[in-house]
Tab-separated table of C-alpha atoms in Angstrom:
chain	number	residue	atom	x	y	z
A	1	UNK	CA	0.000	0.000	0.000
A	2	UNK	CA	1.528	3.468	-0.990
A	3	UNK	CA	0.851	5.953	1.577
A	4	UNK	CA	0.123	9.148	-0.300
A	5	UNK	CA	-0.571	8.508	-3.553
A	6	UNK	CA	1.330	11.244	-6.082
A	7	UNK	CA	-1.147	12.769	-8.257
A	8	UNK	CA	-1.165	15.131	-11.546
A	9	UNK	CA	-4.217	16.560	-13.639
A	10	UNK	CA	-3.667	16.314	-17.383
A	11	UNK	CA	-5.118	19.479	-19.238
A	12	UNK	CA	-6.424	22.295	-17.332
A	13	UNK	CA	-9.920	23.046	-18.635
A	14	UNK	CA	-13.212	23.188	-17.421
A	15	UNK	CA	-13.218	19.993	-16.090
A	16	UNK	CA	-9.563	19.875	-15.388
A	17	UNK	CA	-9.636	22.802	-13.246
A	18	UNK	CA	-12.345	20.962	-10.665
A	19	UNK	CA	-10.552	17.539	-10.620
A	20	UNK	CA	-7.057	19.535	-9.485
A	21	UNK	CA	-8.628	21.591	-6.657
A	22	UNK	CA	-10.127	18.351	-5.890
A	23	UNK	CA	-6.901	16.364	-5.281
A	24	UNK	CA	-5.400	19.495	-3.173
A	25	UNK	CA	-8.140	18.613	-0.526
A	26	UNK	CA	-8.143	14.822	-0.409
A	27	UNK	CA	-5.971	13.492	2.560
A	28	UNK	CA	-4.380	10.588	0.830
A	29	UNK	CA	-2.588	11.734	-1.987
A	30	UNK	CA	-0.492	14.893	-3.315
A	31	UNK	CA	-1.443	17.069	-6.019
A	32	UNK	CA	2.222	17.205	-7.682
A	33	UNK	CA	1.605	19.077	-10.873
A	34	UNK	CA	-0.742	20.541	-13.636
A	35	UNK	CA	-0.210	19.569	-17.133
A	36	UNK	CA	-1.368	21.544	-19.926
A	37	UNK	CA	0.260	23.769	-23.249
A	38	UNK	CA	-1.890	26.800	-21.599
A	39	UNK	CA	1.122	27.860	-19.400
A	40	UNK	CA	-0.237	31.123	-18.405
A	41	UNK	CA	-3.913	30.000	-16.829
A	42	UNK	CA	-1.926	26.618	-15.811
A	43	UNK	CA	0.515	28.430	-13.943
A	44	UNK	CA	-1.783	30.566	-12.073
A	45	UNK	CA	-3.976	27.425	-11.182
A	46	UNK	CA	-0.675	25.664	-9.508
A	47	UNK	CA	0.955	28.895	-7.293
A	48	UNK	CA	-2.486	28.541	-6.161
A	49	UNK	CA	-2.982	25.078	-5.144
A	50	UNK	CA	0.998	24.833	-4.352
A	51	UNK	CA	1.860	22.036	-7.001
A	52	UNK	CA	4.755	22.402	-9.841
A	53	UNK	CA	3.458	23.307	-13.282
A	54	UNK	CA	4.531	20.528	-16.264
A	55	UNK	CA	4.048	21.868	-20.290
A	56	UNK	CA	4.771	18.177	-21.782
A	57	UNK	CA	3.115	15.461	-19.741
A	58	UNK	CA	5.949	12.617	-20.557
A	59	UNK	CA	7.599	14.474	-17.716
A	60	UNK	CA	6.232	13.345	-15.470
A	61	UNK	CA	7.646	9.819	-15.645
A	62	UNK	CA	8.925	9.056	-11.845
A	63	UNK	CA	6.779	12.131	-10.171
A	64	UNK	CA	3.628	10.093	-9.914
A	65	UNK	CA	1.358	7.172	-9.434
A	66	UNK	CA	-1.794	8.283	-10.574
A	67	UNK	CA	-3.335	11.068	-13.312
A	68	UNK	CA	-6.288	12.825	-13.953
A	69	UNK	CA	-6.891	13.126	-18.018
A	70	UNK	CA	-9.374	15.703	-19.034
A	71	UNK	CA	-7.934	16.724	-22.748
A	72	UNK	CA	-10.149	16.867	-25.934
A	73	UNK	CA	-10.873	13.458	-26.639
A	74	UNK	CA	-9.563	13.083	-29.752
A	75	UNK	CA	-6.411	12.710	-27.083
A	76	UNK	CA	-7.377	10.222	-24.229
A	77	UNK	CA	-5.715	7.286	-26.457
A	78	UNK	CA	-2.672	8.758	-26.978
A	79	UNK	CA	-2.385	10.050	-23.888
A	80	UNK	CA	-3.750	7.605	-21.632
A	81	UNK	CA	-2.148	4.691	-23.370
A	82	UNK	CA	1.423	6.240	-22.333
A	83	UNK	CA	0.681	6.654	-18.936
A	84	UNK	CA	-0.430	2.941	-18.268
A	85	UNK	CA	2.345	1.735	-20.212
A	86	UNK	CA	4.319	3.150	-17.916
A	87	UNK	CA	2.688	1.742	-14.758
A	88	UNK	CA	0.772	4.496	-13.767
A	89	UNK	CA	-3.314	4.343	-12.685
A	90	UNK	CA	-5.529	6.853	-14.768
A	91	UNK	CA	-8.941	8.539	-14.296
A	92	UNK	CA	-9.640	8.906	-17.291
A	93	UNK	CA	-12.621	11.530	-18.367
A	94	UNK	CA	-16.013	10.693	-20.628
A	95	UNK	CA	-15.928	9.150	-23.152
A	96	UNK	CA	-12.982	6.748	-22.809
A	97	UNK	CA	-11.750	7.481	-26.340
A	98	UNK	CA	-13.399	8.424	-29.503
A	99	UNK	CA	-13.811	4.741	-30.941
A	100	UNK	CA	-14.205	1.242	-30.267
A	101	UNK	CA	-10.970	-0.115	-31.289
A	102	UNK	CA	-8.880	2.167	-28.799
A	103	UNK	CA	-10.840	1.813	-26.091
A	104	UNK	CA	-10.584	-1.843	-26.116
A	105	UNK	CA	-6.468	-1.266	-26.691
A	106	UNK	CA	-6.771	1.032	-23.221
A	107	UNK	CA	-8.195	-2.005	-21.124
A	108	UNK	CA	-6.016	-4.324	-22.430
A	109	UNK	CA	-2.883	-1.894	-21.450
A	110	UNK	CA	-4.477	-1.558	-18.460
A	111	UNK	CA	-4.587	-5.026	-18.046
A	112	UNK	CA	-1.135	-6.571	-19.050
A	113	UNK	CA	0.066	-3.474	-16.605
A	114	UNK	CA	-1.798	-4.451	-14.055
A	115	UNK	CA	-2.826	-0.867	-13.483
A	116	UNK	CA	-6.143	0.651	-12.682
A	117	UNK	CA	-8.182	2.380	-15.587
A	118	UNK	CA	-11.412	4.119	-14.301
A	119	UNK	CA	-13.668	6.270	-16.632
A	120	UNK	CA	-15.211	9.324	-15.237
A	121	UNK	CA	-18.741	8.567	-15.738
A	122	UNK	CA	-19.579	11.000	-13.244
A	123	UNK	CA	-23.052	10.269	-12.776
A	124	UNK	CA	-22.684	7.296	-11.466
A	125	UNK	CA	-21.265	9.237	-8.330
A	126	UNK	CA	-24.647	11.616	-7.896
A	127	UNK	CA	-25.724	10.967	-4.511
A	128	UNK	CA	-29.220	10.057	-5.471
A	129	UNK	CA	-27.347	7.182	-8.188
A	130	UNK	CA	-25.756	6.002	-5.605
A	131	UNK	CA	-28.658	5.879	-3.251
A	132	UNK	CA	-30.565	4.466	-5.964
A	133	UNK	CA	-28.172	1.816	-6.856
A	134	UNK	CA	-28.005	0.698	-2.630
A	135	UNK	CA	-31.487	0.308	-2.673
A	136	UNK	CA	-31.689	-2.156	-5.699
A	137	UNK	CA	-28.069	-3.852	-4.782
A	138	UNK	CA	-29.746	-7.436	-4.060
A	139	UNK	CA	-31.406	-7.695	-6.970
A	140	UNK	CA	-28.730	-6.109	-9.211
A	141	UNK	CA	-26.494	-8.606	-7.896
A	142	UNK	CA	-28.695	-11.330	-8.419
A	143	UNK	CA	-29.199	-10.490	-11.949
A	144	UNK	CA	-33.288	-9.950	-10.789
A	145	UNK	CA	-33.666	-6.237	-11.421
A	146	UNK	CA	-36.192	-6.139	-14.393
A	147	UNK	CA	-36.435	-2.746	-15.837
A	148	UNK	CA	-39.520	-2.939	-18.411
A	149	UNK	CA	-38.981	1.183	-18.940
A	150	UNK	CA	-36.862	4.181	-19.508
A	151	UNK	CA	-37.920	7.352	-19.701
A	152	UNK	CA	-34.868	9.572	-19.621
A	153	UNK	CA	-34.369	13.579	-20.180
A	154	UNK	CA	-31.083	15.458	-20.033
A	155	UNK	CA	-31.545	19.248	-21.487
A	156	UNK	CA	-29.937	22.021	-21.112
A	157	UNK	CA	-28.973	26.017	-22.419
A	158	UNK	CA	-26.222	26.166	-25.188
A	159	UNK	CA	-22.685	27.102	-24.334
A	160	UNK	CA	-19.417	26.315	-26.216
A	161	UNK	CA	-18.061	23.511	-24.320
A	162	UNK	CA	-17.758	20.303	-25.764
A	163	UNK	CA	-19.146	21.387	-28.732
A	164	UNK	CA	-16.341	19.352	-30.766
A	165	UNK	CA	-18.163	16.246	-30.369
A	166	UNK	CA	-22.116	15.625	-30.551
A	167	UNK	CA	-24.492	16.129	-27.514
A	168	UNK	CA	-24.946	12.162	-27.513
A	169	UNK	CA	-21.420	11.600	-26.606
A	170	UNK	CA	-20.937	14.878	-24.544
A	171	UNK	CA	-24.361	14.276	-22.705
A	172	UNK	CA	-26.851	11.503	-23.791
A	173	UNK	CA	-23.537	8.856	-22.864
A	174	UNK	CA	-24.024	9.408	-18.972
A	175	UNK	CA	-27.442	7.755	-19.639
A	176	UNK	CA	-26.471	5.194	-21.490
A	177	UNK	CA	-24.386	4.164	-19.024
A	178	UNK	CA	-26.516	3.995	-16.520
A	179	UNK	CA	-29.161	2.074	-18.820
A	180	UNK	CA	-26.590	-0.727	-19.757
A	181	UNK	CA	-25.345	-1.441	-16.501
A	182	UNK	CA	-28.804	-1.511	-15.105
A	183	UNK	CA	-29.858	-4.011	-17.899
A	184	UNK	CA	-29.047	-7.829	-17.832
A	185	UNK	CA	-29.645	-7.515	-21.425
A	186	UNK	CA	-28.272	-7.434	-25.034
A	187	UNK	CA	-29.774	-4.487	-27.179
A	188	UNK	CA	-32.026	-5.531	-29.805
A	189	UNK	CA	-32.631	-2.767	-32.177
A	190	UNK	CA	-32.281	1.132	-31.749
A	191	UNK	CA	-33.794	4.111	-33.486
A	192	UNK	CA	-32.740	7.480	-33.349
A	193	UNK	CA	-33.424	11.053	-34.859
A	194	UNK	CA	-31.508	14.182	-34.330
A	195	UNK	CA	-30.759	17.526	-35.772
A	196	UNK	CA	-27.910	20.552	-35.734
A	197	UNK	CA	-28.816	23.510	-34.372
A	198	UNK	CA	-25.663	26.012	-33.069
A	199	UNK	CA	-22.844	23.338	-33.589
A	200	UNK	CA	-21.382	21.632	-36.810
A	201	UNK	CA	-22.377	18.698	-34.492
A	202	UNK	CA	-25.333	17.002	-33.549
A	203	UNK	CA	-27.107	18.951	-30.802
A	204	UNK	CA	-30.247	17.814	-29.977
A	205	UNK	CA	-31.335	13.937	-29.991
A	206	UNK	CA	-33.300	10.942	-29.041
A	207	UNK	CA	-33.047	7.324	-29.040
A	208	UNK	CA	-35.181	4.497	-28.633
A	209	UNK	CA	-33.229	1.262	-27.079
A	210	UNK	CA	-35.237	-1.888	-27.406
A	211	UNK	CA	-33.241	-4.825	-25.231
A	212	UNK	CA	-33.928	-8.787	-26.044
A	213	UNK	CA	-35.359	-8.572	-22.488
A	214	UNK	CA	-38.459	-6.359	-23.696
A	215	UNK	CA	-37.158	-3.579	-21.582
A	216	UNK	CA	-37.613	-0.427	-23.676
A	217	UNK	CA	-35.497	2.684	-22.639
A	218	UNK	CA	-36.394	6.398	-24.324
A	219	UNK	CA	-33.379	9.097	-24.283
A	220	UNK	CA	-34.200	12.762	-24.756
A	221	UNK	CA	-30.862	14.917	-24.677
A	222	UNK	CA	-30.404	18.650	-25.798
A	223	UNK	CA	-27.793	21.583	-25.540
A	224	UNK	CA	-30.107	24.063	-27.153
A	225	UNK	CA	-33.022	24.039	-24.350
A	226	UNK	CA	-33.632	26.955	-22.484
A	227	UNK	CA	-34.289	24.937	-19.239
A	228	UNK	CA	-32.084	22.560	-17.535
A	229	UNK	CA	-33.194	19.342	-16.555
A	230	UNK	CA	-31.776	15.524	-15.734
A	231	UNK	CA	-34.068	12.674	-14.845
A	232	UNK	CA	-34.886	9.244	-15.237
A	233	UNK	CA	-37.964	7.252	-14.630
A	234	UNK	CA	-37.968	3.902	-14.527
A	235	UNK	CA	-40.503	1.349	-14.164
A	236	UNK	CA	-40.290	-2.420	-13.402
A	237	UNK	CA	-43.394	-5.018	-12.584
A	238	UNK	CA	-43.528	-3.285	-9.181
A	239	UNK	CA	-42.187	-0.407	-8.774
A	240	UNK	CA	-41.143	3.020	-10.098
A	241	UNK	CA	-38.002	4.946	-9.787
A	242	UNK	CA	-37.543	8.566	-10.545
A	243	UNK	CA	-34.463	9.774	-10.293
A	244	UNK	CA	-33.374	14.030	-10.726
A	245	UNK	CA	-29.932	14.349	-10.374
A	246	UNK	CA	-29.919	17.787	-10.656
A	247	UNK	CA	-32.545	18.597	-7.318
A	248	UNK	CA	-31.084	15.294	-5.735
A	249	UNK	CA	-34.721	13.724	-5.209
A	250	UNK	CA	-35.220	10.445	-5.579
A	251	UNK	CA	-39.078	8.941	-5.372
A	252	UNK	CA	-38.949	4.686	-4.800
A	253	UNK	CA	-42.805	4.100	-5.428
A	254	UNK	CA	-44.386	0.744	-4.769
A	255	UNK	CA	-47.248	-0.244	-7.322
A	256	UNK	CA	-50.490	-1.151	-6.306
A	257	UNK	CA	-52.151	-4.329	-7.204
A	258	UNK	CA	-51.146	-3.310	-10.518
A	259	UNK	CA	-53.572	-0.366	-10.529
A	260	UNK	CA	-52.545	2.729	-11.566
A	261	UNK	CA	-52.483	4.193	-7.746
A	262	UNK	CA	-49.381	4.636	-6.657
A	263	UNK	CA	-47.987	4.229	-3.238
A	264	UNK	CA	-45.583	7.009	-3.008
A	265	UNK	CA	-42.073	6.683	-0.777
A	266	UNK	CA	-39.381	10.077	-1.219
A	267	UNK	CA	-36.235	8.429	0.057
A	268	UNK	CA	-33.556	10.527	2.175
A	269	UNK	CA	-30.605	11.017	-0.043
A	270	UNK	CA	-27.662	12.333	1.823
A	271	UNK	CA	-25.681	14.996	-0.877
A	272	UNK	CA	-22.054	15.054	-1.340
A	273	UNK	CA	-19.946	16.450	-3.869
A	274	UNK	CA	-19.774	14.028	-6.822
A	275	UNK	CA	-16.429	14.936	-8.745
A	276	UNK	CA	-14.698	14.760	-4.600
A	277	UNK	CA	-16.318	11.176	-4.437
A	278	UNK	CA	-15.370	9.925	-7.674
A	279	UNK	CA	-11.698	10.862	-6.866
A	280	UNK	CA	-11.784	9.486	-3.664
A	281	UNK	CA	-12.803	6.261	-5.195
A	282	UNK	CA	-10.268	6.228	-7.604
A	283	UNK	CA	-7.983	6.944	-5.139
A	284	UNK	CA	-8.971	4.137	-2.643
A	285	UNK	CA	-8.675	1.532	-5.732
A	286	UNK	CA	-5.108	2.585	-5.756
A	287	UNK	CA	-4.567	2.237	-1.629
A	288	UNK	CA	-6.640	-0.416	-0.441
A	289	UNK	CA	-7.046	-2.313	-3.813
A	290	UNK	CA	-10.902	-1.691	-4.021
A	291	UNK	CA	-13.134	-2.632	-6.997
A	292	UNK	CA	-12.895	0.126	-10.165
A	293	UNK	CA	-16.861	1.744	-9.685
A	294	UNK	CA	-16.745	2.111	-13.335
A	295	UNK	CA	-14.029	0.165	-15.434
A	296	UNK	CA	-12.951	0.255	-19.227
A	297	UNK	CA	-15.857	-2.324	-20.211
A	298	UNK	CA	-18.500	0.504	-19.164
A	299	UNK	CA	-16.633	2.828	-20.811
A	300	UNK	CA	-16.514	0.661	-24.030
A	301	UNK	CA	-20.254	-0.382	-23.982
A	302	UNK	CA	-21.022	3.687	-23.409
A	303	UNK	CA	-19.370	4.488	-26.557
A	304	UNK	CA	-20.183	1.831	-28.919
A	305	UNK	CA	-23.661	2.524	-28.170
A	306	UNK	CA	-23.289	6.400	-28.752
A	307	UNK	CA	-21.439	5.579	-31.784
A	308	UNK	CA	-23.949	3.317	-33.069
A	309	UNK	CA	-27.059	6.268	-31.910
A	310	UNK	CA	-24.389	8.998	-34.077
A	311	UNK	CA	-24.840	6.412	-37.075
A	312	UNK	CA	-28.366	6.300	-36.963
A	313	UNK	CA	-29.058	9.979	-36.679
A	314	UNK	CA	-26.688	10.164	-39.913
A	315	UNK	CA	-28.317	7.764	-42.045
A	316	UNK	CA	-31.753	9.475	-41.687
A	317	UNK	CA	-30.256	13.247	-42.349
């Protein structure tokens, strides 16, 4: 077990900036440096959280056990591939890479290294996931949770972030995670429909996911709304979930006789900071040799099933 784990955040950017004051609070690791070409706003970040200040990340060879990556993502193979080469774990932001084929190459380096890759789905670390996931735990381990329904809505006002890549890998993924890992279940067929509106990318969609189970999930994601919502209903034989990650509420509600009253049960969900809880997690794999919350093989089923939704919005515009 390594007692402080030596940390660095690769690329200094929106999300960047949050995952490196982050690591200057958590107790069991150093923040060591800040890694990015923009030496000026880089610089300024690291006199203030007292770390050292790298241009070229391959310098950092020998100054650190773990990284942060939150570059474009045209660079998370490149990148990330060099630093578990080397031996060193990586939290690596959404989406794991930009295709299939390197994301798979990423878990296998990860692998052979014996070196801990964890994608930064953060959703899954929203305190009313979490409490959601607790309260379904048996049956999720038992393979017995049987979703029949999705109903899912993330929408939000336009800004210029992320607008390299479409809104169903910069927004619609987090719910496909969460949809996959919550189904025991291969996906049958998909439609999708979706149009550009401010970007040169895709910016408002939706998908329908049909699984061999008969579960049926429906994804409504936007950047060009001019409210901001995130929430997911979901409905199994007898009972109904709604999740909003963005108030923190989560409503477990217990089906009547099959009637359409409805028993309803708000369940206590304790809030925490999300991005501090997904570190921590990350950083606990490292120490203590805990389980990855969520490993290269979510990351890989995320993507190829945003890549496959990009493809079907294509072929009908």
């Amino acid at each position: 077990m390594l007692n402080k784990i030596r940390c660095a955040v690769v690329g200094i950017g929106h999300l960047g900036r949050y995952h490196a004051e982050k690591y200057s609070k958590i107790d069991n690791c150093k923040l060591v440096s800040l890694v990015d070409p923009n030496e000026k706003y880089a610089k300024n970040l690291s006199n203030k959280l007292k770390c050292s200040y790298i241009k070229d990340y391959h310098n950092l060879l020998g100054l650190v056990d773990a990284v942060s990556i939150a570059t474009p993502t045209s660079s998370h193979f490149e990148i990330a591939s060099f630093f578990l080469s080397n031996g060193i774990h990586v939290l690596l932001e959404k989406p794991i890479t930009d295709n299939v084929i390197e994301a798979i190459r990423l878990d296998d380096i990860s692998k052979s290294m014996n070196v801990i890759l964890q994608i930064g789905h953060l959703e899954r670390f929203n305190p009313v996931t979490m409490k959601f996931f607790d309260l379904i735990k048996d049956d999720l381990g038992k393979k017995k949770f049987e979703p029949l329904f999705f109903e899912s809505t993330r929408i939000g006002p336009y800004s210029n972030r992320a607008t390299d890549v479409s809104v169903v890998i910069d927004l619609m993924i987090h719910d496909l995670d969460l949809i996959l890992t919550l189904n025991n279940s291969k996906i049958n067929k998909m439609e999708a429909i979706g149009k550009k509106i401010f970007s040169s990318h895709t910016d408002i969609a939706n998908t329908r996911i049909i699984f061999n189970s008969g579960s049926v999930a429906n994804i409504t994601t936007s950047r060009v709304s001019e409210k901001t919502e995130r929430t997911m209903k979901i409905y199994t034989n007898e009972n109904y979930y709604s999740l909003d990650f963005q108030k923190k509420i989560l409503s477990a509600k217990k089906l009547k006789d099959k009637k359409i009253s409805i028993l309803s049960d708000k369940v206590q969900v304790k809030d925490h900071d999300a991005l501090e809880f997904e570190i921590k997690c990350f950083i606990d794999s490292i120490a203590h040799n805990k389980s990855i919350v969520v490993t290269a093989t979510d990351g890989i089923n995320a993507i190829k099933t945003a890549i496959e939704i990009e493809k079907k919005i294509e072929e009908i515009n």
